[in-house]
Coordinates of C-alpha atoms and ligand atoms in Angstrom, one line a residue:
X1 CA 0.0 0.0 0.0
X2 CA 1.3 3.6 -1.0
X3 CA 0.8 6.3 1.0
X4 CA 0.9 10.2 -0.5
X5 CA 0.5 13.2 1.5
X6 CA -1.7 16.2 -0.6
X7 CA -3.7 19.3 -0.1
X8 CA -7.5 18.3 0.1
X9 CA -8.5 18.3 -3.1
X10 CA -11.9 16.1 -3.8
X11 CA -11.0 13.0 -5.4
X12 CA -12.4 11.9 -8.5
X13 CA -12.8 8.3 -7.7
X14 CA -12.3 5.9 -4.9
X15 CA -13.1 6.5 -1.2
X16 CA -12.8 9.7 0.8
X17 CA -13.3 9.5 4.2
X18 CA -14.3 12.4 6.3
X19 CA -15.1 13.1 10.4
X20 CA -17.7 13.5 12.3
X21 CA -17.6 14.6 16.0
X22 CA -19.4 12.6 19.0
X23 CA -22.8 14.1 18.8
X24 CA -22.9 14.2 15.2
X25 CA -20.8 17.4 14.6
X26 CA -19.4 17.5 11.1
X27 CA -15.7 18.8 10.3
X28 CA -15.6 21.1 7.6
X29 CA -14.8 18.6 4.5
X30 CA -18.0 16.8 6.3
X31 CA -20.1 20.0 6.1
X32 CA -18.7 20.5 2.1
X33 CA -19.4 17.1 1.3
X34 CA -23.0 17.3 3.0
X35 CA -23.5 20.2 0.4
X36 CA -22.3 18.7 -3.1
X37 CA -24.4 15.5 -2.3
X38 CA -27.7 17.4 -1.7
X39 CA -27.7 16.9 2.1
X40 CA -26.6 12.8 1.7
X41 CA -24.3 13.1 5.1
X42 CA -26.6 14.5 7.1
X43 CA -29.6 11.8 5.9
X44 CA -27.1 8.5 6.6
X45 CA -26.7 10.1 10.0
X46 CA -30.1 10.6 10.5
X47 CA -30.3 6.9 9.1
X48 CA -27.5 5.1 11.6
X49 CA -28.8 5.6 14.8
X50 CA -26.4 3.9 16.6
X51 CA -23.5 5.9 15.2
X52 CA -22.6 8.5 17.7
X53 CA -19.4 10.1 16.6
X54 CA -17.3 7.8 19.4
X55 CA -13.5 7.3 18.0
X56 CA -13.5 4.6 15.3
X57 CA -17.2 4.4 14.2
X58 CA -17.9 4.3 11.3
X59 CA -20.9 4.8 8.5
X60 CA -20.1 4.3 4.8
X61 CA -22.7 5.8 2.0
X62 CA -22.3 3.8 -0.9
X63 CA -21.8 6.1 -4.2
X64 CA -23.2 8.9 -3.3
X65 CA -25.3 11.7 -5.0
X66 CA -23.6 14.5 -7.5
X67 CA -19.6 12.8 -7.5
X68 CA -17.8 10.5 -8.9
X69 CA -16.6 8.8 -6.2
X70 CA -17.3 5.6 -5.0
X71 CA -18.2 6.3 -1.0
X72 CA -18.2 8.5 1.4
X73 CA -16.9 7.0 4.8
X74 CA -18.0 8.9 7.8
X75 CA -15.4 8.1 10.8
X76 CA -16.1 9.1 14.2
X77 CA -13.5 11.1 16.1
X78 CA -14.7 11.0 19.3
X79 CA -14.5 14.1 21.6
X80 CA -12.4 17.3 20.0
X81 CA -10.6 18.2 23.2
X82 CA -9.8 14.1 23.3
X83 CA -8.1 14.1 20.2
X84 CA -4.7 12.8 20.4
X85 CA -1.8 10.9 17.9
X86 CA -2.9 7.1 19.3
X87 CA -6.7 8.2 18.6
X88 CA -5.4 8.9 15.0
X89 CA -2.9 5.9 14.5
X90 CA -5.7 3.6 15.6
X91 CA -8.2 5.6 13.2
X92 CA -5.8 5.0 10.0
X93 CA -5.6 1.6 11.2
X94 CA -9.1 1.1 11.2
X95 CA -9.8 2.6 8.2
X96 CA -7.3 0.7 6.5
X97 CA -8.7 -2.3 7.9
X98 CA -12.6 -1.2 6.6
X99 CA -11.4 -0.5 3.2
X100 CA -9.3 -3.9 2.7
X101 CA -12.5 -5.2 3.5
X102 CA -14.9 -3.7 1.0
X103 CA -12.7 -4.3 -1.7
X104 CA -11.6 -0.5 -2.3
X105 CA -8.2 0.0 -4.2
X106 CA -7.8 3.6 -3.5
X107 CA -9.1 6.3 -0.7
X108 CA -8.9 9.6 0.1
X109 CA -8.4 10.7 4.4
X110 CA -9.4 14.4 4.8
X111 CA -9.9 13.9 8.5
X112 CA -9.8 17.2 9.5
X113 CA -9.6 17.9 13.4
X114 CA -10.1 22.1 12.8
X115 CA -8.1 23.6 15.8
X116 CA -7.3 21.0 17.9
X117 CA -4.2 20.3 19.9
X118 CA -2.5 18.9 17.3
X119 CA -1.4 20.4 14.2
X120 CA -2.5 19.6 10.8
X121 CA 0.9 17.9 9.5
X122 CA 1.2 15.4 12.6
X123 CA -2.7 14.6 12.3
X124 CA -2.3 13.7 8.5
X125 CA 1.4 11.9 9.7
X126 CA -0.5 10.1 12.8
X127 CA -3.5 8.5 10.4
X128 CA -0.6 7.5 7.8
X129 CA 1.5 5.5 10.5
X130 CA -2.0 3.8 11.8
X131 CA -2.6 2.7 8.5
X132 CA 1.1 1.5 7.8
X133 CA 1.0 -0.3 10.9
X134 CA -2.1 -2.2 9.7
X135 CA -1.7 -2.4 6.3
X136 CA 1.4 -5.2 7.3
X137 CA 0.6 -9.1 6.1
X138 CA 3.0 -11.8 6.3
X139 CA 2.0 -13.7 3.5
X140 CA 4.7 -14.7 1.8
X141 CA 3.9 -18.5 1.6
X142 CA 0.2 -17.9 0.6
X143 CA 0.2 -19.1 -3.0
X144 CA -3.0 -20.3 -3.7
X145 CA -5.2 -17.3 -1.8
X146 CA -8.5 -16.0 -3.8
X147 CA -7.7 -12.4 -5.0
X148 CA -11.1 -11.4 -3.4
X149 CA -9.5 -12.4 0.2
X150 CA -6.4 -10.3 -0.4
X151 CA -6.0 -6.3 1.0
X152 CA -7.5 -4.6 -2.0
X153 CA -6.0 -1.1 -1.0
X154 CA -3.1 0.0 -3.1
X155 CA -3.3 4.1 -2.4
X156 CA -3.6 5.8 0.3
X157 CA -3.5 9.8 0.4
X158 CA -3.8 11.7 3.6
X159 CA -4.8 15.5 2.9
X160 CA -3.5 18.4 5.0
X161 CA -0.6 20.7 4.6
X162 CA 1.8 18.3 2.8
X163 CA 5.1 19.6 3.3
X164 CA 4.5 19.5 6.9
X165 CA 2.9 16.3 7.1
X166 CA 5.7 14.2 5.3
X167 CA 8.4 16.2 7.4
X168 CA 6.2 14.5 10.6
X169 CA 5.8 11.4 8.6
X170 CA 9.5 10.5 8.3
X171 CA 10.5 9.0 11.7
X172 CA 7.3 7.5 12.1
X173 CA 7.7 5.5 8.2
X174 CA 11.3 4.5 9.7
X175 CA 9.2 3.0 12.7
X176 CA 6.5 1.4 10.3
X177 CA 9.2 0.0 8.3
X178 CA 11.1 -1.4 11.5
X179 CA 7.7 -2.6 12.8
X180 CA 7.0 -4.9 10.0
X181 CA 11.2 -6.1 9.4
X182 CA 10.6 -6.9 13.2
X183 CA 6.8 -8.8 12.9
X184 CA 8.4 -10.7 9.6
X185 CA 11.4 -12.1 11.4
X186 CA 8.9 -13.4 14.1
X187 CA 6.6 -14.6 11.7
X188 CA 9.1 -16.8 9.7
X189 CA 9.0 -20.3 10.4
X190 CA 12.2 -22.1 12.5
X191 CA 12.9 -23.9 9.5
X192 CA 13.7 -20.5 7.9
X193 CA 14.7 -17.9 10.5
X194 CA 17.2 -20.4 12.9
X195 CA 20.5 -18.6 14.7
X196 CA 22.6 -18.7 11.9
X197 CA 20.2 -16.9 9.4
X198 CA 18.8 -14.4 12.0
X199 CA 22.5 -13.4 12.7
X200 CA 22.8 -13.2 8.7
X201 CA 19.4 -10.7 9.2
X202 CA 21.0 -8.1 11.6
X203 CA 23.9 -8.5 9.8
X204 CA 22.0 -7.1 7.0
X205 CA 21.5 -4.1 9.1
X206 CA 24.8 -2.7 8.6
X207 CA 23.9 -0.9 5.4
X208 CA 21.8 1.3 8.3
X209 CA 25.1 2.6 9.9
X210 CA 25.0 0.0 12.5
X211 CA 28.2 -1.9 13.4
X212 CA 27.2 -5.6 13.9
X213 CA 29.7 -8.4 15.8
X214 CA 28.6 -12.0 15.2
X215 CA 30.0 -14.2 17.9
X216 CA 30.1 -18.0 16.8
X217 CA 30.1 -20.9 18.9
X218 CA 34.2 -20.8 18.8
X219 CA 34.1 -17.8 20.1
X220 CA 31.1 -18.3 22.7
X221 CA 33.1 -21.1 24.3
X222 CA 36.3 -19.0 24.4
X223 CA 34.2 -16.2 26.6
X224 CA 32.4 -18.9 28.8
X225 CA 28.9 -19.1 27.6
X226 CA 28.1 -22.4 28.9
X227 CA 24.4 -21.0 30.1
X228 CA 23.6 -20.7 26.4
X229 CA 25.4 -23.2 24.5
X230 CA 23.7 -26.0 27.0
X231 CA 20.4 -25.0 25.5
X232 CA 22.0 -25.0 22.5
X233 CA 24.0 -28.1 22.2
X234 CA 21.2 -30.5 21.4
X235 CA 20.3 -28.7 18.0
X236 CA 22.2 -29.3 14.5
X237 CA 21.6 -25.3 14.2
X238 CA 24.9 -23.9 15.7
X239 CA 24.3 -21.0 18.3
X240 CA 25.0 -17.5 17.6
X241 CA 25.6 -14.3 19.8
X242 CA 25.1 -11.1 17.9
X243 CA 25.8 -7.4 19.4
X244 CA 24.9 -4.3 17.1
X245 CA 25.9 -1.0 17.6
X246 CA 24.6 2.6 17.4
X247 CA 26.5 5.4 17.8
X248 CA 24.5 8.4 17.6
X249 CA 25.4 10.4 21.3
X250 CA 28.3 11.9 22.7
X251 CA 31.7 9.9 22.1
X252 CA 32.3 8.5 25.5
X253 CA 28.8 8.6 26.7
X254 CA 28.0 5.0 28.3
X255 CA 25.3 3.4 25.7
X256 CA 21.7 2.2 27.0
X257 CA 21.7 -1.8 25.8
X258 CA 19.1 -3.8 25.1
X259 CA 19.0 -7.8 25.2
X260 CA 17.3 -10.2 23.7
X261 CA 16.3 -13.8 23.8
X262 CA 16.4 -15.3 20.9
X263 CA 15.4 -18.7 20.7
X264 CA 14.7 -20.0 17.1
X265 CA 12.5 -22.5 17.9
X266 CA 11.7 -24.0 21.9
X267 CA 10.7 -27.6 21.8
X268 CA 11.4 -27.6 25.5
X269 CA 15.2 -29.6 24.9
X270 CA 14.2 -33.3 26.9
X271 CA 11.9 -31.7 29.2
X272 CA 9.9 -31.8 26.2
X273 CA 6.2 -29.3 25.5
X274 CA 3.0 -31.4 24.6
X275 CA 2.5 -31.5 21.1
X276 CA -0.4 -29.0 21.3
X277 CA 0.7 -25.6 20.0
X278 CA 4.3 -26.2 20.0
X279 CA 4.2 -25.0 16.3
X280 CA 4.2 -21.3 18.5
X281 CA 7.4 -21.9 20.0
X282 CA 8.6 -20.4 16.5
X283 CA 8.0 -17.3 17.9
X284 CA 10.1 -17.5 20.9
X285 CA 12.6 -15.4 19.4
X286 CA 10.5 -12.5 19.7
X287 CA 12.6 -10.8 22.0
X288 CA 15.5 -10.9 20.1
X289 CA 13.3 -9.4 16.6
X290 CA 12.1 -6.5 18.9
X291 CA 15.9 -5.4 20.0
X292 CA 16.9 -6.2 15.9
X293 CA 14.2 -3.8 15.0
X294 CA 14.6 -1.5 17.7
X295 CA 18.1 -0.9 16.5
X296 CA 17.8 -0.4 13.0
X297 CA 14.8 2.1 13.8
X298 CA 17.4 4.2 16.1
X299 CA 20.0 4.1 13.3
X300 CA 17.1 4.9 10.6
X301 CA 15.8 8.1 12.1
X302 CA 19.4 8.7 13.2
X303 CA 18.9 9.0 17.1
X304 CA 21.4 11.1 19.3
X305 CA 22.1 8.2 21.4
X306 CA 24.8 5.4 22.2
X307 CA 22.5 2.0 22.0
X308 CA 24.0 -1.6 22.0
X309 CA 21.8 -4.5 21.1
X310 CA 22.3 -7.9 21.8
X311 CA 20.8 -11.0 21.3
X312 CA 21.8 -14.9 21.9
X313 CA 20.3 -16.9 19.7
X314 CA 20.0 -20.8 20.2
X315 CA 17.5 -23.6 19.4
X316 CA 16.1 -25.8 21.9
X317 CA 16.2 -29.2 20.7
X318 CA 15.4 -32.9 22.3
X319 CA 18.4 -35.5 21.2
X320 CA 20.6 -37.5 22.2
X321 CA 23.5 -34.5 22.5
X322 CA 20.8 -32.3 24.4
X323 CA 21.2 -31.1 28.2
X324 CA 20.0 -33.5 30.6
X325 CA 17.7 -32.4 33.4
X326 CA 19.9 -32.2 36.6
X327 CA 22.7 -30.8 33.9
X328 CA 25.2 -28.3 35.8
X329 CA 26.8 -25.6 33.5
X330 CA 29.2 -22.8 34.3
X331 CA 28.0 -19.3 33.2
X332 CA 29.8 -16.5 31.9
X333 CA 29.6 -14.8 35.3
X334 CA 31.3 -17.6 36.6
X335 CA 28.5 -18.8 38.8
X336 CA 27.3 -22.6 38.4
X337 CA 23.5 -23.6 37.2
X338 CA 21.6 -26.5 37.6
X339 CA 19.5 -27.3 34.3
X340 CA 16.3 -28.9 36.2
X341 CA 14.1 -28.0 33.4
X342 CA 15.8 -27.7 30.3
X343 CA 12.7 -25.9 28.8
X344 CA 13.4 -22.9 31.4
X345 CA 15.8 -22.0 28.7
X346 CA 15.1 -18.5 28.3
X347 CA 17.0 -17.8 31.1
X348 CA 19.6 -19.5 30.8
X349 CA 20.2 -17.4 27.7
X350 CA 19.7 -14.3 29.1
X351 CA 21.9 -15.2 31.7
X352 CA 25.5 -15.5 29.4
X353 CA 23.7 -12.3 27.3
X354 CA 23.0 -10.0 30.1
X355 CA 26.4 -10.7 31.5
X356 CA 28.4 -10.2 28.3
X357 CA 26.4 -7.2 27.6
X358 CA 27.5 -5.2 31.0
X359 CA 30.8 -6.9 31.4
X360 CA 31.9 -5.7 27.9
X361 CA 29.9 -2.6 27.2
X362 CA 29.4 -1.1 31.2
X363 CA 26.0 0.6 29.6
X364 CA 24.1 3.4 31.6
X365 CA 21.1 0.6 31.3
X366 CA 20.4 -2.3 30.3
X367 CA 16.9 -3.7 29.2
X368 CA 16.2 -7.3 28.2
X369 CA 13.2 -8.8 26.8
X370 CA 12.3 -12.4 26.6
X371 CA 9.2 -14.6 25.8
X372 CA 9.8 -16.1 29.5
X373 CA 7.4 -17.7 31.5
X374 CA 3.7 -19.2 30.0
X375 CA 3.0 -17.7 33.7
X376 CA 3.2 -14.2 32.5
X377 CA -0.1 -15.2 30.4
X378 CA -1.6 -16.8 33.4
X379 CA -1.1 -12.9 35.3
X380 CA -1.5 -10.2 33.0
X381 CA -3.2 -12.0 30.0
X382 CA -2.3 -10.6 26.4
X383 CA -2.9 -6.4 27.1
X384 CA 0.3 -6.1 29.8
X385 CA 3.5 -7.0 29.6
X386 CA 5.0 -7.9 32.7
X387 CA 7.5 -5.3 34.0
X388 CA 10.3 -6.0 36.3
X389 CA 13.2 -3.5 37.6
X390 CA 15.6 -3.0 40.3
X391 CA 15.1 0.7 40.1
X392 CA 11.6 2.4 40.1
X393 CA 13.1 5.5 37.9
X394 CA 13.4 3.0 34.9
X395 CA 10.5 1.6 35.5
X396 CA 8.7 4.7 35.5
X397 CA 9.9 6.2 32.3
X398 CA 9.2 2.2 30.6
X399 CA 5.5 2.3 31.9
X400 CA 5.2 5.9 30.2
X401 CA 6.8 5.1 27.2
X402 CA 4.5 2.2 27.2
X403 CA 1.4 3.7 27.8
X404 CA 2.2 6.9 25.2
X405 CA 2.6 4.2 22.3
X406 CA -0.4 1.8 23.2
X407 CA 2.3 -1.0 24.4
X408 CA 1.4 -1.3 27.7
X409 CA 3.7 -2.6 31.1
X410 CA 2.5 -3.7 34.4
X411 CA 5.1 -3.8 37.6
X412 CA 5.5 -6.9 39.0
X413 CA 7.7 -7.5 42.2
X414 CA 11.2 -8.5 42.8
X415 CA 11.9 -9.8 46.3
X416 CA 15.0 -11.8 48.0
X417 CA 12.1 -13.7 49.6
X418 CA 11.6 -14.8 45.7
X419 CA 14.7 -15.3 45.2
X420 CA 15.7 -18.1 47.8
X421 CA 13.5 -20.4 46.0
X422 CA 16.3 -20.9 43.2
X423 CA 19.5 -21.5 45.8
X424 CA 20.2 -25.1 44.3
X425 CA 21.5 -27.8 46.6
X426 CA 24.1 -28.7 43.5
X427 CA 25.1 -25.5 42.5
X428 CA 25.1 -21.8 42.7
X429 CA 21.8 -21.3 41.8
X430 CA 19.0 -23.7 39.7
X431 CA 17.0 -22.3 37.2
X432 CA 13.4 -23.6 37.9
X433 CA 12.1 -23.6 41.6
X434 CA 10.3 -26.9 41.6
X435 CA 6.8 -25.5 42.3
X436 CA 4.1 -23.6 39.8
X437 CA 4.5 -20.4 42.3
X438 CA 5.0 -16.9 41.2
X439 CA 6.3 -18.3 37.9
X440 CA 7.5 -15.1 36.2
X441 CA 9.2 -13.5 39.2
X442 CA 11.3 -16.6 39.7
X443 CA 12.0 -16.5 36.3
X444 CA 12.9 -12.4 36.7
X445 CA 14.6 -13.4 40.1
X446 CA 17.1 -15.8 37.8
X447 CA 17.5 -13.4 35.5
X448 CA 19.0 -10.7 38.3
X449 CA 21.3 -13.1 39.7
X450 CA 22.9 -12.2 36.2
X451 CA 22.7 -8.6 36.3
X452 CA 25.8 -5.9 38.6
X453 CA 24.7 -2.6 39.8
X454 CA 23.5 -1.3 36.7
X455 CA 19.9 0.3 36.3
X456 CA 17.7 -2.9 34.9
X457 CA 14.6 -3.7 33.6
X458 CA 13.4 -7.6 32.2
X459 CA 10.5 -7.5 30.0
X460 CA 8.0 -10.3 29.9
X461 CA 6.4 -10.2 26.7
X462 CA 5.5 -13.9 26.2
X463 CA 1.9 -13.0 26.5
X464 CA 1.7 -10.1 24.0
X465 CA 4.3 -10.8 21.2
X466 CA 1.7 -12.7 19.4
X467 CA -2.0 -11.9 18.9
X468 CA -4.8 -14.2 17.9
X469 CA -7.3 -11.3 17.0
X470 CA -7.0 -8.1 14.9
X471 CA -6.3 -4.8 17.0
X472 CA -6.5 -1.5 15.2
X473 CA -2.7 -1.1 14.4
X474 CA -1.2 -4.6 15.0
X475 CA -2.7 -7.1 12.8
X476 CA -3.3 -10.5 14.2
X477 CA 0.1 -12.8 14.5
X478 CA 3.5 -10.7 15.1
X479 CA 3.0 -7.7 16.9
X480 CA 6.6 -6.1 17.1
X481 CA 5.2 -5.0 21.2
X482 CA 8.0 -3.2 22.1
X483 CA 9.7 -1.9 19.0
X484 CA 7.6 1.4 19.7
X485 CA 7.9 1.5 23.4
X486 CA 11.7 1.4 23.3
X487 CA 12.2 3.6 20.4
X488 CA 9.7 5.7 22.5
X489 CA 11.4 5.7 25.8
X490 CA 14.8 6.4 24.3
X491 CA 13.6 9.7 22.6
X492 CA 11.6 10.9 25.3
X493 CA 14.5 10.0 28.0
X494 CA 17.7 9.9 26.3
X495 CA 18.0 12.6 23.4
X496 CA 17.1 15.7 24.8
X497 CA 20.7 16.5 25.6
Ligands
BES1 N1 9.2 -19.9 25.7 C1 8.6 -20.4 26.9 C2 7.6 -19.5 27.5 C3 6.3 -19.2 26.6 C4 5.2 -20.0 26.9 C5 6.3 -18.3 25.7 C6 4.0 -19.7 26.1 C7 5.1 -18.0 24.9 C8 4.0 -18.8 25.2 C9 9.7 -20.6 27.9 O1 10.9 -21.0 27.4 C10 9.2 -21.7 28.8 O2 9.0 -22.8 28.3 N2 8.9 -21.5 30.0 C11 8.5 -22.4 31.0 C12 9.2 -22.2 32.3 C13 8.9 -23.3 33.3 C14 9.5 -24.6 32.8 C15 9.5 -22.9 34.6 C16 6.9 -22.2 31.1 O3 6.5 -21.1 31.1 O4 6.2 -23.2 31.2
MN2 MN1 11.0 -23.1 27.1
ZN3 ZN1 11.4 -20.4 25.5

């Protein structure tokens, strides 16, 4: 789908889709519209009942009186003191979504929010990124799908000042762009995307300005990283450890890092998942495609910040080389783990990552993410991700990041009282705690043991890096949840000199 920015001008054929306020207020391409078509707005109005303006509704007249074009779509904007940039993204998004599903090929948005709190430009550049967010489909592999059930819209053109709205448009089609590079690398199968060819993807990034390292398992071993390569050892897919850098900020400033877990596919290893959804596990790599995209979205809109990304990526695999329950490995850190559960991998990988990460780079920060615990699902469902931190001013600014882009966090605890329950009888510390309790914190309480006195924060996202249902900007499957957040809470925190 292309997407123009123009001067309203009335098109001559597709869709143009114009607001309405709650209450039934027209905008002013509403009111002109109202006029050419012999009063046909005001009369569906009168004729939709249940349409009161609220964000999102909508009320299509089919080809409509006196033009040439092919519908009029009324979309409700809610209050006009309400109006805000998420409003507008998830308006584009629903739009886009409407449109797909009438079969239109091109529309028109002359959503105009008169003198609201935001300007013209970053209205037109807010309903653009909505509809790029939802515009994305991985369907690479679909070969044999009817046209009729494919997204008909090819042209999209938002009208306002355009000069002004493609100026606001530009960061926010870097972040589009990195959403969808980020929801494609989740979406691929483990058959396609596996350590070595999601190394080969960052890699790619280079051509960004970001300096990328690729560890192999040579050089894993020679550092230590017994955590990860014991998840890794039972797979024929050697492990990889990737760091990517952005320098953007001052020369010696200390950069903020983000981690990843990047496990290409999660059988479980011998403590084996049921066969029931396993086929999901492909996305267990999640948090590593979030800190990938993440990165080449700071290098893309050129951020004026120090960032290091890095991401261990491993497959889980059942054979007969595969880590044995009761397994004891020797981190990075130099601290000994007992395996119990070789499908509380995650950790074990973060473990040898998070370590590496401060040991070599001593960031200001450092932020991992990981598809964790099932528990986290069990908690906070699929609208939360779970938030943990061992300081409250990082958690703060992550929540409002969060909840300024629509990708929310809740805080869960951290507590040494949590933390007993993985002293191991074997070793320094085991990496399940032998009951179902609390499930996520002792899975964040592991994940400390790993972490020095630098500021961190683990992010939780098993429940919300894939979605079964269509929101307004994230299509069902891959949602990229956290691409957005991060890129948010580094330019709100970290650039402003
Ligand atoms: N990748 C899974 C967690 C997961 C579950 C992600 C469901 C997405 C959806 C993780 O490696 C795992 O298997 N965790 C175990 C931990 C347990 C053995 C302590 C879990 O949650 O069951
Ligand atoms: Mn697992
Ligand atoms: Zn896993």
């Amino acid at each position: 789908m292309k997407i123009s920015f123009a001067e309203f001008e009335l098109p001559g054929s597709g869709a143009v889709v114009v607001g309405v306020w709650e209450e039934g207020v027209l905008t002013a391409p509403a009111r002109r519209l109202d006029e050419t078509t012999g009063g046909a707005v005001t009369r569906a109005l009168a004729a939709s009942p249940r349409f009161r303006g609220k964000r999102n509704e909508l009320v299509p007249i089919v080809a409509p009186p006196n033009l040439s074009v092919s519908r009029i779509v009324l979309a409700g904007l809610g209050k006009p003191d309400a109006a805000d940039a998420r409003g507008l993204e998830d308006l584009g998004g629903t739009l886009v979504a409407h449109l797909n599903g009438v079969g239109e090929t091109r529309a028109t948005l002359a959503v105009d929010l008169g003198d609201s709190a935001l300007s013209p430009g970053e209205t037109a550049a807010r309903l653009a990124f909505g509809a790029a967010l939802r515009a994305y489909r991985f369907d690479k592999y679909r070969t044999t799908e009817r046209p009729e059930r494919k997204p008909s819209l090819s042209a999209l053109t938002v009208t306002g000042p355009a000069a002004e709205a493609r100026l606001a448009y530009r960061d926010l089609a870097a972040a589009a762009e990195a959403v969808a590079f980020t929801r494609d690398l989740v979406s691929e199968p483990a058959n396609v995307i596996y350590p070595e060819t999601l190394a080969d993807q960052a890699v790619g990034l280079s051509s960004f300005g970001l300096e990328v390292e690729v560890l192999d398992e040579t050089r894993m071993t020679e550092r230590g990283m017994h955590a990860i390569l014991g998840v890794s050892q039972g797979s024929v897919r050697p492990p990889r450890l990737v760091v990517m850098r952005w320098n953007g900020g001052a020369k010696d400033a200390a950069p903020l890092a983000f981690v990843g877990k990047g496990v290409t596919f999660d059988t479980g290893g011998i403590s084996i998942k049921p066969a029931a959804g396993m086929g999901e596990m492909k996305w267990d790599m999640a948090g590593a495609g979030v800190v990938i995209g993440l990165m080449r979205l700071l290098a893309a809109r050129n951020a004026k910040v120090n960032a290091v990304g890095v991401v261990g990526l491993v497959e889980n695999m059942p054979s007969g080389s595969a880590q044995r329950p009761g397994d004891i490995v020797k981190s990075m850190s130099g601290q000994t783990i007992e395996v119990l559960n070789t499908d509380a991998e995650g950790r074990l990988v973060l473990a040898d990552a998070l370590w590496y990460c401060q040991d070599r780079f001593k960031p200001a920060l450092m932020i991992d993410l990981a598809t964790l615990t099932g528990a986290i699902i069990v908690a906070l469902g699929h609208d939360h991700a779970g938030l943990f931190a061992n300081n409250d001013e990082l958690a703060e600014r992550l929540a409002a990041a969060g909840k300024a882009v629509g990708e929310k966090l809740w805080r869960l605890p951290l507590d040494d009282a949590y933390n007993r329950a993985i002293d191991s009888d074997a070793a320094d510390v085991k990496n399940i705690a032998g009951d179902r309790a609390a499930g996520s914190i002792i899975g964040a309480e592991f994940v400390q043991r790993f972490v020095n006195k630098v500021p961190w924060a683990h992010l939780d996202i098993a429940g919300v890096a894939w979605s079964k249902k269509d929101a307004p900007t994230v299509p069902k499957g891959a949602t990229a949840f956290g691409v957005r957040l991060l890129d948010r809470f580094v330019s709100d925190y970290y650039e402003k000199g």
